Structure formats: C-alpha cells, structure tokens
C-alpha cells in the first residue's frame, strides 16, 4: 500500500529564492515599438518591432504581448477597420520557442491569417506566426 505524502508549505523566503525576479518585478517595464508593418500578400503581414527589456532575450510573456498586439493590428486591418474601436481577444494560443529570441534588438516575424469565421455575433480568425530567426513559432485564435 502506497502512503500519501503530507503537504509541504514553502516559506515565503524559499518561494522568493526560487521565483523569477524578472517576471515578478521588472518584466512589466519591457516595451516594444513598431518599426515597420507590411502586408506582404493577401493574408500575410510582416512585422519589424524594436524591443527593450531588462534581460537580453524576449521572454515568453513579453512575446505574447508583442504577438497579441500585432494580431490585433493584422486582423483589424485585414477586415478594413481604420482604428481599434472594439475588443479583440485571444481564445487560444500555441507557442513553441526552440531557442531564446534576442531582446534589445529588432524582432522580425510574420503573421498569416485564415479566412474569417463569422458563425456568431463575433468574427474569429486563426493566425499563424513565426519569427524570421525561426526560434519561435505558433498559432493564435482571435475573436472580435
């Protein structure tokens, strides 16, 4: 008969030693700005953004912010909007980062959009993304 383990409470000090100071305290200061956005073909957009971070790589939460905002730009532009005046949210995200993506440098990536699915009051699109360095790829479902 296997004995169950008793719960073990971690001390605050132990948690802080194990936790990422960057994610807890400084990642919110990471910023990006658009350098260029090109609609390369009917359903594909190419982005170049400048990144600023306290660490030398684009963390996954930071990359989610970048790809999330770029997705908003792409889907709204694709559907003919001139400005963001409605909520756009992500419903599903799949991301695979094979290596670190350098921060504090230009970041190039491509977004490819599916056709719109308008089965409800909302429009849904699937987006696929990949960095030009090949270090990060994935897909996102957005609704607006």
Backbone as CSV, one residue per row, in Angstrom:
resi,resn,N_x,N_y,N_z,CA_x,CA_y,CA_z,C_x,C_y,C_z
1,UNK,0.838,-1.173,0.000,0.000,0.000,0.000,0.889,1.245,0.000
2,UNK,0.601,2.162,-0.907,1.418,3.378,-1.039,0.917,4.441,-0.080
3,UNK,1.866,5.050,0.624,1.498,6.095,1.577,1.458,7.434,0.857
4,UNK,0.453,8.225,1.173,0.357,9.555,0.581,1.302,10.495,1.297
5,UNK,1.875,11.415,0.502,2.760,12.407,1.097,1.946,13.494,1.764
6,UNK,2.486,14.023,2.831,1.843,15.142,3.510,2.163,16.426,2.758
7,UNK,1.228,17.352,2.725,1.506,18.636,2.076,2.678,19.342,2.750
8,UNK,3.474,20.016,1.964,4.619,20.764,2.487,4.448,22.218,2.091
9,UNK,4.364,23.092,3.070,4.241,24.515,2.795,5.629,25.096,2.539
10,UNK,5.753,25.841,1.461,7.017,26.521,1.171,7.020,27.863,1.881
11,UNK,8.150,28.210,2.455,8.247,29.501,3.125,8.303,30.606,2.076
12,UNK,7.919,31.789,2.483,7.980,32.947,1.578,9.401,33.142,1.075
13,UNK,10.381,32.994,1.939,11.788,33.166,1.554,12.194,32.128,0.518
14,UNK,11.758,30.876,0.705,12.075,29.821,-0.250,11.445,30.111,-1.602
15,UNK,10.195,30.549,-1.595,9.500,30.884,-2.839,10.230,32.015,-3.551
16,UNK,10.629,33.055,-2.826,11.328,34.178,-3.440,12.683,33.774,-4.018
17,UNK,13.376,32.841,-3.363,14.660,32.367,-3.908,14.466,31.576,-5.195
18,UNK,13.342,30.870,-5.307,13.059,30.051,-6.487,12.391,30.839,-7.614
19,UNK,11.716,31.901,-7.259,10.933,32.683,-8.204,11.825,33.552,-9.086
20,UNK,11.280,33.952,-10.240,11.993,34.835,-11.172,11.739,36.295,-10.798
21,UNK,12.774,36.980,-10.374,12.659,38.405,-10.055,12.190,39.170,-11.287
22,UNK,12.713,38.816,-12.439,12.332,39.477,-13.694,10.814,39.393,-13.913
23,UNK,10.244,38.194,-13.823,8.807,38.041,-14.068,7.968,38.725,-12.997
24,UNK,8.433,38.687,-11.767,7.686,39.280,-10.662,7.756,40.795,-10.642
25,UNK,8.922,41.359,-10.918,9.156,42.775,-10.638,9.436,43.652,-11.854
26,UNK,10.154,43.155,-12.844,10.643,44.065,-13.888,10.091,43.826,-15.283
27,UNK,9.461,42.685,-15.531,9.019,42.394,-16.902,7.965,43.373,-17.389
28,UNK,7.215,43.971,-16.479,6.180,44.922,-16.904,6.784,46.162,-17.561
29,UNK,8.083,46.388,-17.356,8.756,47.515,-17.992,9.248,47.220,-19.398
30,UNK,9.113,45.977,-19.851,9.519,45.628,-21.211,8.612,46.354,-22.201
31,UNK,9.203,46.947,-23.222,8.428,47.686,-24.204,8.844,47.303,-25.620
32,UNK,7.951,47.572,-26.550,8.257,47.375,-27.965,7.627,48.507,-28.749
33,UNK,8.176,48.764,-29.913,7.587,49.755,-30.816,7.683,49.217,-32.232
34,UNK,6.702,49.589,-33.026,6.671,49.137,-34.412,7.672,49.924,-35.243
35,UNK,8.516,49.221,-35.982,9.433,49.833,-36.928,8.785,49.834,-38.306
36,UNK,8.245,48.669,-38.696,7.537,48.589,-39.974,6.540,47.442,-39.950
37,UNK,5.463,47.638,-40.710,4.467,46.593,-40.917,4.145,46.601,-42.404
38,UNK,4.243,45.444,-43.035,4.000,45.322,-44.471,2.993,44.207,-44.695
39,UNK,1.963,44.508,-45.472,1.056,43.451,-45.904,1.710,42.820,-47.126
40,UNK,2.338,41.668,-46.925,3.168,41.049,-47.953,2.342,40.394,-49.056
41,UNK,1.193,39.854,-48.705,0.275,39.290,-49.686,-1.116,39.306,-49.083
42,UNK,-2.066,38.686,-49.713,-3.469,38.791,-49.336,-3.729,38.516,-47.853
43,UNK,-3.051,37.521,-47.264,-3.336,37.142,-45.870,-2.104,37.116,-44.981
44,UNK,-1.011,37.730,-45.401,0.232,37.676,-44.627,0.774,39.075,-44.358
45,UNK,1.151,39.291,-43.109,1.750,40.549,-42.674,3.150,40.265,-42.136
46,UNK,4.079,41.154,-42.466,5.444,41.052,-41.949,5.696,42.239,-41.032
47,UNK,6.173,41.945,-39.834,6.381,42.953,-38.798,7.856,43.053,-38.438
48,UNK,8.273,44.276,-38.162,9.552,44.518,-37.511,9.252,45.404,-36.311
49,UNK,9.643,44.930,-35.131,9.474,45.718,-33.918,10.827,45.862,-33.238
50,UNK,10.973,46.961,-32.524,12.150,47.194,-31.700,11.770,46.811,-30.280
51,UNK,12.616,46.054,-29.607,12.301,45.592,-28.254,13.263,46.187,-27.235
52,UNK,12.730,46.451,-26.043,13.535,46.917,-24.914,13.174,46.061,-23.705
53,UNK,14.180,45.452,-23.105,13.946,44.583,-21.957,15.123,44.670,-20.997
54,UNK,14.853,44.356,-19.751,15.934,44.330,-18.757,16.748,43.042,-18.851
55,UNK,16.242,42.061,-19.597,17.003,40.838,-19.854,17.369,40.820,-21.341
56,UNK,18.307,39.973,-21.729,18.801,40.004,-23.109,18.033,39.094,-24.066
57,UNK,16.861,38.620,-23.641,16.032,37.792,-24.512,14.577,38.229,-24.361
58,UNK,13.770,37.918,-25.369,12.340,38.211,-25.324,11.686,37.065,-24.558
59,UNK,11.232,37.356,-23.356,10.588,36.321,-22.545,9.266,35.912,-23.197
60,UNK,8.766,34.759,-22.813,7.507,34.290,-23.374,6.365,35.265,-23.064
61,UNK,6.211,35.770,-21.835,5.135,36.749,-21.603,5.286,38.011,-22.459
62,UNK,6.507,38.468,-22.658,6.747,39.645,-23.495,6.391,39.320,-24.945
63,UNK,6.788,38.148,-25.424,6.470,37.764,-26.801,4.960,37.652,-26.999
64,UNK,4.245,37.160,-25.992,2.786,37.072,-26.091,2.190,38.466,-26.248
65,UNK,2.714,39.448,-25.523,2.232,40.825,-25.669,2.482,41.344,-27.082
66,UNK,3.687,41.091,-27.588,4.044,41.574,-28.932,3.167,40.916,-29.987
67,UNK,3.102,39.594,-29.970,2.341,38.869,-30.994,0.846,39.147,-30.843
68,UNK,0.389,39.345,-29.614,-1.011,39.673,-29.377,-1.389,41.006,-29.992
69,UNK,-0.565,42.027,-29.780,-0.867,43.345,-30.341,-0.752,43.327,-31.859
70,UNK,0.261,42.648,-32.376,0.411,42.552,-33.838,-0.787,41.830,-34.451
71,UNK,-1.324,40.848,-33.744,-2.514,40.142,-34.226,-3.704,41.081,-34.327
72,UNK,-3.846,41.959,-33.339,-4.923,42.950,-33.372,-4.769,43.844,-34.603
73,UNK,-3.561,44.332,-34.823,-3.299,45.195,-35.984,-3.660,44.459,-37.278
74,UNK,-3.195,43.224,-37.413,-3.401,42.468,-38.658,-4.869,42.157,-38.908
75,UNK,-5.582,41.639,-37.909,-6.979,41.250,-38.168,-7.863,42.467,-38.422
76,UNK,-7.625,43.548,-37.701,-8.456,44.732,-37.923,-8.157,45.362,-39.279
77,UNK,-6.876,45.420,-39.650,-6.540,45.950,-40.969,-7.124,45.068,-42.067
78,UNK,-6.972,43.764,-41.909,-7.471,42.811,-42.907,-8.975,42.972,-43.131
79,UNK,-9.704,43.291,-42.063,-11.162,43.425,-42.182,-11.604,44.855,-42.451
80,UNK,-10.653,45.742,-42.786,-10.994,47.073,-43.260,-11.221,48.132,-42.199
81,UNK,-10.875,47.849,-40.951,-11.044,48.853,-39.899,-9.920,49.883,-39.981
82,UNK,-10.241,51.123,-39.675,-9.261,52.215,-39.660,-8.673,52.425,-38.271
83,UNK,-9.395,52.008,-37.226,-8.951,52.192,-35.844,-9.551,51.086,-34.988
84,UNK,-8.897,50.799,-33.878,-9.400,49.796,-32.942,-10.476,50.453,-32.085
85,UNK,-11.715,50.008,-32.266,-12.830,50.563,-31.502,-13.657,49.472,-30.828
86,UNK,-13.168,48.242,-30.859,-13.890,47.136,-30.252,-12.882,46.184,-29.605
87,UNK,-13.353,45.385,-28.670,-12.434,44.418,-28.047,-11.995,43.352,-29.046
88,UNK,-10.750,42.956,-28.930,-10.196,41.834,-29.687,-9.489,40.966,-28.645
89,UNK,-9.853,39.702,-28.580,-9.240,38.870,-27.563,-8.766,37.543,-28.143
90,UNK,-7.770,37.007,-27.475,-7.246,35.706,-27.860,-8.029,34.613,-27.180
91,UNK,-8.390,33.611,-27.955,-9.140,32.486,-27.408,-8.257,31.265,-27.188
92,UNK,-7.223,31.162,-27.985,-6.321,30.012,-27.860,-4.948,30.430,-28.358
93,UNK,-3.922,29.944,-27.680,-2.549,30.247,-28.069,-1.716,28.980,-27.985
94,UNK,-0.962,28.718,-29.047,0.017,27.632,-29.065,1.331,28.273,-29.477
95,UNK,2.364,28.088,-28.659,3.649,28.722,-28.947,4.766,27.738,-28.625
96,UNK,5.743,27.695,-29.496,6.914,26.860,-29.269,8.150,27.705,-29.522
97,UNK,8.951,27.885,-28.500,10.193,28.654,-28.620,11.352,27.672,-28.517
98,UNK,12.039,27.467,-29.622,13.112,26.482,-29.685,14.396,26.994,-29.051
99,UNK,14.619,28.294,-29.164,15.786,28.970,-28.592,15.337,30.344,-28.137
100,UNK,16.179,31.013,-27.395,15.856,32.370,-26.985,15.857,33.308,-28.191
101,UNK,14.931,34.252,-28.160,14.855,35.304,-29.172,15.531,36.524,-28.562
102,UNK,16.551,37.076,-29.205,17.277,38.211,-28.621,16.381,39.431,-28.404
103,UNK,16.566,40.091,-27.265,15.859,41.342,-26.962,16.809,42.506,-27.189
104,UNK,16.273,43.720,-27.027,17.046,44.949,-27.208,17.626,45.017,-28.622
105,UNK,16.823,44.528,-29.551,17.217,44.473,-30.965,15.941,44.411,-31.792
106,UNK,16.105,44.453,-33.091,14.949,44.322,-33.986,14.439,42.885,-33.940
107,UNK,13.144,42.742,-33.945,12.500,41.438,-33.984,11.627,41.406,-35.240
108,UNK,11.888,40.450,-36.108,11.134,40.288,-37.352,10.273,39.037,-37.228
109,UNK,8.996,39.162,-37.591,8.127,37.989,-37.590,7.027,38.171,-38.626
110,UNK,6.421,37.052,-38.975,5.368,37.008,-39.995,4.100,36.453,-39.357
111,UNK,2.968,37.073,-39.703,1.646,36.600,-39.280,0.846,36.240,-40.516
112,UNK,0.298,35.035,-40.550,-0.580,34.610,-41.652,-1.970,34.389,-41.077
113,UNK,-2.981,34.934,-41.732,-4.350,34.899,-41.242,-5.206,33.932,-42.041
114,UNK,-6.114,33.258,-41.346,-7.103,32.428,-42.024,-8.234,33.320,-42.521
115,UNK,-9.153,32.728,-43.260,-10.387,33.427,-43.609,-11.166,33.673,-42.324
116,UNK,-12.036,34.668,-42.336,-12.893,34.942,-41.185,-13.950,33.863,-41.041
117,UNK,-14.221,33.525,-39.797,-15.318,32.621,-39.476,-16.319,33.466,-38.694
118,UNK,-17.499,33.671,-39.244,-18.499,34.532,-38.607,-19.752,33.737,-38.288
119,UNK,-19.630,32.721,-37.450,-20.767,31.868,-37.117,-21.623,32.449,-35.993
120,UNK,-21.147,33.469,-35.316,-21.885,34.082,-34.208,-21.908,35.586,-34.426
121,UNK,-22.119,36.315,-33.356,-22.068,37.781,-33.422,-20.634,38.265,-33.569
122,UNK,-19.679,37.365,-33.425,-18.268,37.726,-33.462,-17.597,37.124,-34.687
123,UNK,-16.473,37.742,-35.047,-15.640,37.214,-36.114,-14.453,36.510,-35.475
124,UNK,-14.096,35.357,-35.984,-12.987,34.566,-35.468,-11.983,34.339,-36.589
125,UNK,-10.703,34.427,-36.245,-9.635,34.124,-37.206,-8.550,33.300,-36.516
126,UNK,-7.945,32.420,-37.284,-6.754,31.704,-36.851,-5.558,32.423,-37.446
127,UNK,-4.543,32.687,-36.617,-3.311,33.316,-37.094,-2.153,32.368,-36.820
128,UNK,-1.266,32.274,-37.769,-0.021,31.525,-37.570,1.110,32.538,-37.567
129,UNK,2.094,32.341,-36.685,3.210,33.273,-36.617,4.524,32.519,-36.545
130,UNK,5.565,33.202,-37.014,6.915,32.652,-36.941,7.897,33.808,-36.975
131,UNK,8.936,33.699,-36.153,9.993,34.706,-36.179,10.910,34.406,-37.356
132,UNK,11.538,35.436,-37.907,12.426,35.216,-39.051,13.643,34.383,-38.655
133,UNK,14.030,34.438,-37.377,15.161,33.623,-36.920,14.757,32.168,-36.722
134,UNK,13.451,31.883,-36.779,12.970,30.512,-36.635,12.934,30.014,-35.202
135,UNK,13.215,30.892,-34.230,13.287,30.452,-32.841,11.922,30.320,-32.175
136,UNK,10.910,30.939,-32.740,9.592,30.900,-32.108,8.502,30.819,-33.186
137,UNK,7.614,29.853,-33.025,6.502,29.660,-33.963,5.239,29.353,-33.155
138,UNK,4.097,29.509,-33.794,2.869,29.143,-33.111,1.638,29.609,-33.841
139,UNK,0.523,29.529,-33.128,-0.743,29.967,-33.693,-1.606,30.539,-32.579
140,UNK,-2.560,31.363,-33.006,-3.457,32.020,-32.071,-4.829,32.120,-32.713
141,UNK,-5.864,31.902,-31.936,-7.236,32.139,-32.390,-7.666,33.447,-31.754
142,UNK,-8.114,34.394,-32.570,-8.584,35.687,-32.063,-10.049,35.876,-32.432
143,UNK,-10.725,36.603,-31.575,-12.150,36.870,-31.744,-12.366,38.357,-31.600
144,UNK,-13.229,38.909,-32.447,-13.545,40.340,-32.335,-14.944,40.608,-32.877
